[in-house]
Amino acid sequence: MKLTKHVKNSFFILLGSAIMSFGLVYFNMQNNLADGGFTGITLILYFIFQLDPAYSNLFLNIPLFFIGWKILGRTVFTYTIIGTIGISLFLWLFQKYPLLRLPLEQDMTLAALFAGVFIGTGLGIVFRYGGTTGGADILAKLGFRYLGWSMGKTLFIFDACVITASLVYLDYKEAMYTLVAVFVAAKVIDVIQQGAYSAKASFIISEKTEIISQMILQEMDRGATVLRGKGSFTGSEKEVLYCVVGRNEVVRLKHLVEKADPHAFVTVNDVQDVAGEGFTLDENKKPIHST
């Protein structure tokens, strides 16, 4: 089982590397857009010195491998090597054997959006399956261990420095389009890591929690958990229902609650990722492949 999992993770890390490399070659490099992280450094070297990113990516990451292998752990370190080599390999392949030409110089908005989507999708897949692409990810872990900085803070500072340095070859419009691409990539990464399916969680405070929970079970085929609470104003004990439903079931849930108790207090919050019966497992605890 472990071997199967490692093979599966390695496959998706390589797939993510291919998608990211496609975006870099066909949108960033063809349209003079920068990027953050070590990828941004390879683009600076490419646009100023014509150094192939496929090689500079490897050369920049090799020293960090020796520094970071103890911090990453054996599995993540292995996946990081796969991701880094995958990026360089696919960068080389897409440049050596071009699939298409996308002249988007007259529509840089489209170029920036697609650059963000492809890079974000690729990185999101790599991260979701336990890998990294080396570079700034290793620096972020070093900053967390030795400086106490959060990984987000380290990555933000590093990306800001790289994008600022990219101004040596970008004009102000290209810099602004680069920021659009980086923003879109960050959002796409979040969606892929947290799950594209967004459910809703509801807290229901009512005097009729038993009736409401039965209605939810019978009419929506959803379960609910009874929590114990205490009113801060009255000091009285309360029962609170916690229920997770699909986004398209929220209105139905509200109608059921209103029907049982028009005075019930209901809150609805976003849930970015859901696993378990009714969402990723059926009633027999077996995977639902369609979700």
mmCIF file of C-alpha atoms in Angstrom:
data_model
loop_
_atom_site.group_PDB
_atom_site.id
_atom_site.type_symbol
_atom_site.label_atom_id
_atom_site.label_comp_id
_atom_site.label_asym_id
_atom_site.label_seq_id
_atom_site.Cartn_x
_atom_site.Cartn_y
_atom_site.Cartn_z
ATOM 1 C CA MET A 1 0.000 0.000 0.000
ATOM 2 C CA LYS A 2 2.839 2.407 0.855
ATOM 3 C CA LEU A 3 4.528 1.755 -2.475
ATOM 4 C CA THR A 4 1.248 2.334 -4.336
ATOM 5 C CA LYS A 5 0.736 5.604 -2.463
ATOM 6 C CA HIS A 6 4.277 6.797 -3.239
ATOM 7 C CA VAL A 7 3.862 5.924 -6.921
ATOM 8 C CA LYS A 8 0.525 7.767 -7.022
ATOM 9 C CA ASN A 9 1.962 10.835 -5.264
ATOM 10 C CA SER A 10 5.017 10.868 -7.523
ATOM 11 C CA PHE A 11 2.806 10.670 -10.627
ATOM 12 C CA PHE A 12 0.680 13.639 -9.566
ATOM 13 C CA ILE A 13 3.733 15.659 -8.524
ATOM 14 C CA LEU A 14 5.138 15.134 -12.023
ATOM 15 C CA LEU A 15 1.739 16.007 -13.525
ATOM 16 C CA GLY A 16 1.656 19.211 -11.503
ATOM 17 C CA SER A 17 5.207 20.005 -12.577
ATOM 18 C CA ALA A 18 4.198 19.559 -16.226
ATOM 19 C CA ILE A 19 1.192 21.885 -15.878
ATOM 20 C CA MET A 20 3.258 24.535 -14.113
ATOM 21 C CA SER A 21 6.043 24.302 -16.696
ATOM 22 C CA PHE A 22 3.507 24.637 -19.508
ATOM 23 C CA GLY A 23 2.261 27.876 -17.990
ATOM 24 C CA LEU A 24 5.768 29.231 -17.529
ATOM 25 C CA VAL A 25 6.854 28.498 -21.107
ATOM 26 C CA TYR A 26 3.690 29.402 -23.006
ATOM 27 C CA PHE A 27 2.438 32.339 -20.936
ATOM 28 C CA ASN A 28 5.211 33.831 -18.778
ATOM 29 C CA MET A 29 8.165 33.392 -21.109
ATOM 30 C CA GLN A 30 6.262 34.150 -24.318
ATOM 31 C CA ASN A 31 4.674 37.278 -22.882
ATOM 32 C CA ASN A 32 7.484 38.745 -20.777
ATOM 33 C CA LEU A 33 5.838 38.081 -17.402
ATOM 34 C CA ALA A 34 7.721 37.543 -14.154
ATOM 35 C CA ASP A 35 6.919 35.303 -11.197
ATOM 36 C CA GLY A 36 7.791 34.972 -7.527
ATOM 37 C CA GLY A 37 10.102 32.507 -5.785
ATOM 38 C CA PHE A 38 12.977 30.701 -7.418
ATOM 39 C CA THR A 39 10.917 30.464 -10.592
ATOM 40 C CA GLY A 40 11.022 34.251 -10.747
ATOM 41 C CA ILE A 41 14.804 34.190 -10.396
ATOM 42 C CA THR A 42 15.104 31.739 -13.293
ATOM 43 C CA LEU A 43 12.957 34.087 -15.404
ATOM 44 C CA ILE A 44 15.182 37.050 -14.521
ATOM 45 C CA LEU A 45 18.231 35.039 -15.622
ATOM 46 C CA TYR A 46 16.397 34.033 -18.792
ATOM 47 C CA PHE A 47 15.272 37.505 -19.866
ATOM 48 C CA ILE A 48 18.569 39.261 -18.997
ATOM 49 C CA PHE A 49 21.242 36.615 -19.719
ATOM 50 C CA GLN A 50 19.269 34.143 -21.891
ATOM 51 C CA LEU A 51 19.999 31.322 -19.430
ATOM 52 C CA ASP A 52 17.676 28.366 -19.931
ATOM 53 C CA PRO A 53 15.326 28.071 -16.882
ATOM 54 C CA ALA A 54 15.469 24.288 -17.188
ATOM 55 C CA TYR A 55 19.137 24.392 -16.123
ATOM 56 C CA SER A 56 19.156 27.428 -13.835
ATOM 57 C CA ASN A 57 16.295 25.913 -11.822
ATOM 58 C CA LEU A 58 18.441 22.883 -11.037
ATOM 59 C CA PHE A 59 21.596 24.865 -10.325
ATOM 60 C CA LEU A 60 19.792 27.182 -7.910
ATOM 61 C CA ASN A 61 18.145 24.318 -6.009
ATOM 62 C CA ILE A 62 21.084 21.931 -5.627
ATOM 63 C CA PRO A 63 22.736 23.931 -2.768
ATOM 64 C CA LEU A 64 19.402 24.093 -0.946
ATOM 65 C CA PHE A 65 18.989 20.330 -1.165
ATOM 66 C CA PHE A 66 22.129 19.887 0.933
ATOM 67 C CA ILE A 67 20.881 22.469 3.433
ATOM 68 C CA GLY A 68 17.297 21.349 3.671
ATOM 69 C CA TRP A 69 17.293 17.555 3.526
ATOM 70 C CA LYS A 70 17.364 17.180 7.310
ATOM 71 C CA ILE A 71 14.539 19.685 7.765
ATOM 72 C CA LEU A 72 12.208 18.261 5.137
ATOM 73 C CA GLY A 73 12.354 14.625 6.174
ATOM 74 C CA ARG A 74 13.050 11.717 3.857
ATOM 75 C CA THR A 75 9.633 11.485 2.166
ATOM 76 C CA VAL A 76 9.129 15.214 1.540
ATOM 77 C CA PHE A 77 12.776 15.530 0.490
ATOM 78 C CA THR A 78 12.280 12.759 -2.088
ATOM 79 C CA TYR A 79 9.095 14.398 -3.373
ATOM 80 C CA THR A 80 10.892 17.755 -3.517
ATOM 81 C CA ILE A 81 13.624 16.266 -5.711
ATOM 82 C CA ILE A 82 10.943 14.741 -7.965
ATOM 83 C CA GLY A 83 9.126 18.090 -8.213
ATOM 84 C CA THR A 84 12.275 20.097 -8.882
ATOM 85 C CA ILE A 85 13.629 17.704 -11.494
ATOM 86 C CA GLY A 86 10.132 17.474 -13.002
ATOM 87 C CA ILE A 87 9.961 21.261 -13.417
ATOM 88 C CA SER A 88 13.369 21.354 -15.134
ATOM 89 C CA LEU A 89 12.561 18.358 -17.334
ATOM 90 C CA PHE A 90 9.253 19.749 -18.580
ATOM 91 C CA LEU A 91 10.682 23.240 -19.044
ATOM 92 C CA TRP A 92 13.312 21.704 -21.300
ATOM 93 C CA LEU A 93 10.767 19.557 -23.181
ATOM 94 C CA PHE A 94 8.283 22.387 -23.816
ATOM 95 C CA GLN A 95 11.071 24.611 -25.139
ATOM 96 C CA LYS A 96 12.743 21.880 -27.171
ATOM 97 C CA TYR A 97 9.508 20.591 -28.710
ATOM 98 C CA PRO A 98 7.055 23.536 -28.744
ATOM 99 C CA LEU A 99 3.421 22.474 -28.943
ATOM 100 C CA LEU A 100 1.926 25.807 -29.938
ATOM 101 C CA ARG A 101 2.505 29.516 -30.187
ATOM 102 C CA LEU A 102 0.215 31.796 -28.196
ATOM 103 C CA PRO A 103 0.775 35.395 -29.303
ATOM 104 C CA LEU A 104 -1.038 37.250 -26.530
ATOM 105 C CA GLU A 105 1.037 40.429 -26.509
ATOM 106 C CA GLN A 106 -2.085 42.374 -27.493
ATOM 107 C CA ASP A 107 -4.156 40.810 -24.718
ATOM 108 C CA MET A 108 -1.929 40.731 -21.642
ATOM 109 C CA THR A 109 -4.911 40.339 -19.328
ATOM 110 C CA LEU A 110 -5.612 36.947 -20.864
ATOM 111 C CA ALA A 111 -1.914 36.031 -20.679
ATOM 112 C CA ALA A 112 -1.730 36.964 -16.982
ATOM 113 C CA LEU A 113 -4.907 35.071 -16.128
ATOM 114 C CA PHE A 114 -3.822 31.903 -17.898
ATOM 115 C CA ALA A 115 -0.309 32.155 -16.438
ATOM 116 C CA GLY A 116 -1.849 32.289 -12.970
ATOM 117 C CA VAL A 117 -4.257 29.437 -13.646
ATOM 118 C CA PHE A 118 -1.618 27.066 -15.037
ATOM 119 C CA ILE A 119 1.041 27.869 -12.435
ATOM 120 C CA GLY A 120 -1.498 27.765 -9.605
ATOM 121 C CA THR A 121 -2.977 24.482 -10.805
ATOM 122 C CA GLY A 122 0.437 22.883 -11.180
ATOM 123 C CA LEU A 123 1.725 24.034 -7.797
ATOM 124 C CA GLY A 124 -1.577 23.173 -6.124
ATOM 125 C CA ILE A 125 -1.365 19.585 -7.366
ATOM 126 C CA VAL A 126 2.290 19.317 -6.273
ATOM 127 C CA PHE A 127 1.456 20.622 -2.784
ATOM 128 C CA ARG A 128 -1.681 18.498 -2.444
ATOM 129 C CA TYR A 129 0.304 15.312 -3.007
ATOM 130 C CA GLY A 130 3.007 16.152 -0.491
ATOM 131 C CA GLY A 131 5.650 17.633 -2.754
ATOM 132 C CA THR A 132 7.329 20.980 -3.220
ATOM 133 C CA THR A 133 9.314 22.498 -6.062
ATOM 134 C CA GLY A 134 12.264 23.315 -3.799
ATOM 135 C CA GLY A 135 13.589 26.854 -3.687
ATOM 136 C CA ALA A 136 11.567 29.239 -1.566
ATOM 137 C CA ASP A 137 9.708 26.371 0.135
ATOM 138 C CA ILE A 138 12.967 25.177 1.691
ATOM 139 C CA LEU A 139 13.933 28.739 2.630
ATOM 140 C CA ALA A 140 10.532 29.160 4.304
ATOM 141 C CA LYS A 141 11.102 26.064 6.424
ATOM 142 C CA LEU A 142 14.579 27.327 7.373
ATOM 143 C CA GLY A 143 13.121 30.717 8.317
ATOM 144 C CA PHE A 144 10.496 29.043 10.485
ATOM 145 C CA ARG A 145 13.024 26.835 12.283
ATOM 146 C CA TYR A 146 15.811 29.337 12.898
ATOM 147 C CA LEU A 147 14.102 32.740 12.850
ATOM 148 C CA GLY A 148 10.622 31.850 14.066
ATOM 149 C CA TRP A 149 9.036 33.418 10.983
ATOM 150 C CA SER A 150 5.833 31.933 9.633
ATOM 151 C CA MET A 151 6.230 30.219 6.256
ATOM 152 C CA GLY A 152 3.723 32.647 4.748
ATOM 153 C CA LYS A 153 5.767 35.631 5.922
ATOM 154 C CA THR A 154 9.019 34.227 4.536
ATOM 155 C CA LEU A 155 7.445 33.361 1.190
ATOM 156 C CA PHE A 156 5.806 36.787 0.929
ATOM 157 C CA ILE A 157 9.082 38.633 1.634
ATOM 158 C CA PHE A 158 11.027 36.460 -0.783
ATOM 159 C CA ASP A 159 8.413 36.801 -3.548
ATOM 160 C CA ALA A 160 8.254 40.572 -3.045
ATOM 161 C CA CYS A 161 12.026 40.839 -3.382
ATOM 162 C CA VAL A 162 12.090 38.688 -6.530
ATOM 163 C CA ILE A 163 9.241 40.564 -8.224
ATOM 164 C CA THR A 164 10.887 43.879 -7.318
ATOM 165 C CA ALA A 165 14.154 42.627 -8.849
ATOM 166 C CA SER A 166 12.204 41.663 -11.975
ATOM 167 C CA LEU A 167 11.630 45.352 -12.657
ATOM 168 C CA VAL A 168 15.057 45.381 -14.308
ATOM 169 C CA TYR A 169 13.390 43.897 -17.405
ATOM 170 C CA LEU A 170 9.685 44.626 -16.833
ATOM 171 C CA ASP A 171 7.926 47.861 -17.649
ATOM 172 C CA TYR A 172 5.231 49.046 -15.255
ATOM 173 C CA LYS A 173 2.404 47.397 -17.227
ATOM 174 C CA GLU A 174 4.139 44.029 -17.299
ATOM 175 C CA ALA A 175 4.820 44.338 -13.560
ATOM 176 C CA MET A 176 1.129 44.968 -12.908
ATOM 177 C CA TYR A 177 0.111 41.990 -15.077
ATOM 178 C CA THR A 178 2.634 39.874 -13.164
ATOM 179 C CA LEU A 179 0.915 40.788 -9.891
ATOM 180 C CA VAL A 180 -2.407 39.692 -11.420
ATOM 181 C CA ALA A 181 -0.867 36.339 -12.411
ATOM 182 C CA VAL A 182 0.648 35.814 -8.938
ATOM 183 C CA PHE A 183 -2.675 36.664 -7.264
ATOM 184 C CA VAL A 184 -4.636 34.266 -9.491
ATOM 185 C CA ALA A 185 -2.052 31.522 -8.909
ATOM 186 C CA ALA A 186 -2.350 31.927 -5.120
ATOM 187 C CA LYS A 187 -6.145 31.627 -5.270
ATOM 188 C CA VAL A 188 -6.014 28.559 -7.530
ATOM 189 C CA ILE A 189 -3.494 26.909 -5.179
ATOM 190 C CA ASP A 190 -5.897 27.456 -2.263
ATOM 191 C CA VAL A 191 -8.814 25.926 -4.171
ATOM 192 C CA ILE A 192 -6.849 22.821 -5.146
ATOM 193 C CA GLN A 193 -5.292 22.312 -1.716
ATOM 194 C CA GLN A 194 -8.501 22.870 0.230
ATOM 195 C CA GLY A 195 -10.775 21.135 -2.243
ATOM 196 C CA ALA A 196 -12.841 22.545 -5.049
ATOM 197 C CA TYR A 197 -16.010 21.341 -3.306
ATOM 198 C CA SER A 198 -17.128 23.954 -0.802
ATOM 199 C CA ALA A 199 -19.713 22.747 1.704
ATOM 200 C CA LYS A 200 -21.570 24.728 4.343
ATOM 201 C CA ALA A 201 -21.569 24.172 8.093
ATOM 202 C CA SER A 202 -24.535 25.311 10.144
ATOM 203 C CA PHE A 203 -24.934 25.889 13.884
ATOM 204 C CA ILE A 204 -28.570 25.784 15.001
ATOM 205 C CA ILE A 205 -29.659 26.908 18.484
ATOM 206 C CA SER A 206 -33.232 25.970 19.248
ATOM 207 C CA GLU A 207 -35.560 24.579 21.899
ATOM 208 C CA LYS A 208 -36.576 21.918 19.385
ATOM 209 C CA THR A 209 -33.230 20.417 18.404
ATOM 210 C CA GLU A 210 -34.527 16.849 18.544
ATOM 211 C CA ILE A 211 -37.347 17.589 16.088
ATOM 212 C CA ILE A 212 -35.007 19.514 13.769
ATOM 213 C CA SER A 213 -32.365 16.782 13.778
ATOM 214 C CA GLN A 214 -35.003 14.169 12.884
ATOM 215 C CA MET A 215 -36.291 16.310 10.027
ATOM 216 C CA ILE A 216 -32.737 16.809 8.713
ATOM 217 C CA LEU A 217 -32.141 13.057 8.858
ATOM 218 C CA GLN A 218 -35.439 12.023 7.279
ATOM 219 C CA GLU A 219 -35.903 14.732 4.658
ATOM 220 C CA MET A 220 -32.292 15.536 3.737
ATOM 221 C CA ASP A 221 -30.543 12.278 4.604
ATOM 222 C CA ARG A 222 -27.968 14.253 6.577
ATOM 223 C CA GLY A 223 -26.761 13.734 10.107
ATOM 224 C CA ALA A 224 -26.381 16.321 12.830
ATOM 225 C CA THR A 225 -24.321 16.456 16.012
ATOM 226 C CA VAL A 226 -25.781 17.735 19.284
ATOM 227 C CA LEU A 227 -23.424 20.009 21.215
ATOM 228 C CA ARG A 228 -23.905 21.359 24.713
ATOM 229 C CA GLY A 229 -23.894 25.116 25.155
ATOM 230 C CA LYS A 230 -24.725 27.747 27.724
ATOM 231 C CA GLY A 231 -26.321 31.130 27.117
ATOM 232 C CA SER A 232 -24.031 33.933 28.282
ATOM 233 C CA PHE A 233 -26.963 36.249 29.066
ATOM 234 C CA THR A 234 -29.479 33.833 30.591
ATOM 235 C CA GLY A 235 -27.011 31.281 31.926
ATOM 236 C CA SER A 236 -29.362 28.497 30.822
ATOM 237 C CA GLU A 237 -28.178 25.266 29.200
ATOM 238 C CA LYS A 238 -28.676 25.047 25.457
ATOM 239 C CA GLU A 239 -28.490 22.321 22.832
ATOM 240 C CA VAL A 240 -26.685 23.318 19.639
ATOM 241 C CA LEU A 241 -26.993 21.333 16.407
ATOM 242 C CA TYR A 242 -23.979 21.170 14.112
ATOM 243 C CA CYS A 243 -24.718 20.065 10.559
ATOM 244 C CA VAL A 244 -22.685 20.050 7.334
ATOM 245 C CA VAL A 245 -24.561 20.124 4.035
ATOM 246 C CA GLY A 246 -23.793 20.774 0.397
ATOM 247 C CA ARG A 247 -23.902 24.342 -0.860
ATOM 248 C CA ASN A 248 -27.062 23.623 -2.834
ATOM 249 C CA GLU A 249 -28.809 22.282 0.307
ATOM 250 C CA VAL A 250 -28.508 25.411 2.468
ATOM 251 C CA VAL A 251 -31.857 26.915 1.491
ATOM 252 C CA ARG A 252 -33.607 23.612 2.117
ATOM 253 C CA LEU A 253 -31.972 23.332 5.539
ATOM 254 C CA LYS A 254 -33.123 26.838 6.493
ATOM 255 C CA HIS A 255 -36.680 26.046 5.433
ATOM 256 C CA LEU A 256 -36.722 22.901 7.575
ATOM 257 C CA VAL A 257 -35.445 24.771 10.610
ATOM 258 C CA GLU A 258 -37.941 27.602 10.116
ATOM 259 C CA LYS A 259 -40.751 25.077 9.739
ATOM 260 C CA ALA A 260 -39.861 23.359 13.027
ATOM 261 C CA ASP A 261 -38.938 26.470 15.005
ATOM 262 C CA PRO A 262 -39.372 29.965 13.508
ATOM 263 C CA HIS A 263 -37.444 31.415 16.460
ATOM 264 C CA ALA A 264 -34.329 29.237 16.015
ATOM 265 C CA PHE A 265 -30.956 30.965 15.761
ATOM 266 C CA VAL A 266 -29.055 29.747 12.671
ATOM 267 C CA THR A 267 -25.558 30.544 11.385
ATOM 268 C CA VAL A 268 -24.024 29.256 8.156
ATOM 269 C CA ASN A 269 -20.265 29.135 7.507
ATOM 270 C CA ASP A 270 -18.041 28.016 4.642
ATOM 271 C CA VAL A 271 -16.311 24.638 4.829
ATOM 272 C CA GLN A 272 -13.432 24.368 2.384
ATOM 273 C CA ASP A 273 -12.937 20.602 2.453
ATOM 274 C CA VAL A 274 -15.158 17.725 3.567
ATOM 275 C CA ALA A 275 -14.392 14.033 4.013
ATOM 276 C CA GLY A 276 -16.521 11.252 5.421
ATOM 277 C CA GLU A 277 -19.958 9.704 5.076
ATOM 278 C CA GLY A 278 -22.276 11.605 2.782
ATOM 279 C CA PHE A 279 -19.442 13.448 1.063
ATOM 280 C CA THR A 280 -16.504 11.166 0.227
ATOM 281 C CA LEU A 281 -17.911 7.926 1.698
ATOM 282 C CA ASP A 282 -21.271 6.249 1.227
ATOM 283 C CA GLU A 283 -23.378 4.725 3.992
ATOM 284 C CA ASN A 284 -21.223 1.587 3.865
ATOM 285 C CA LYS A 285 -18.049 3.632 4.467
ATOM 286 C CA LYS A 286 -16.869 3.037 0.907
ATOM 287 C CA PRO A 287 -15.430 5.811 -1.310
ATOM 288 C CA ILE A 288 -17.800 7.774 -3.494
ATOM 289 C CA HIS A 289 -15.800 8.077 -6.691
ATOM 290 C CA SER A 290 -17.998 10.733 -8.231
ATOM 291 C CA THR A 291 -17.180 13.414 -5.599
#
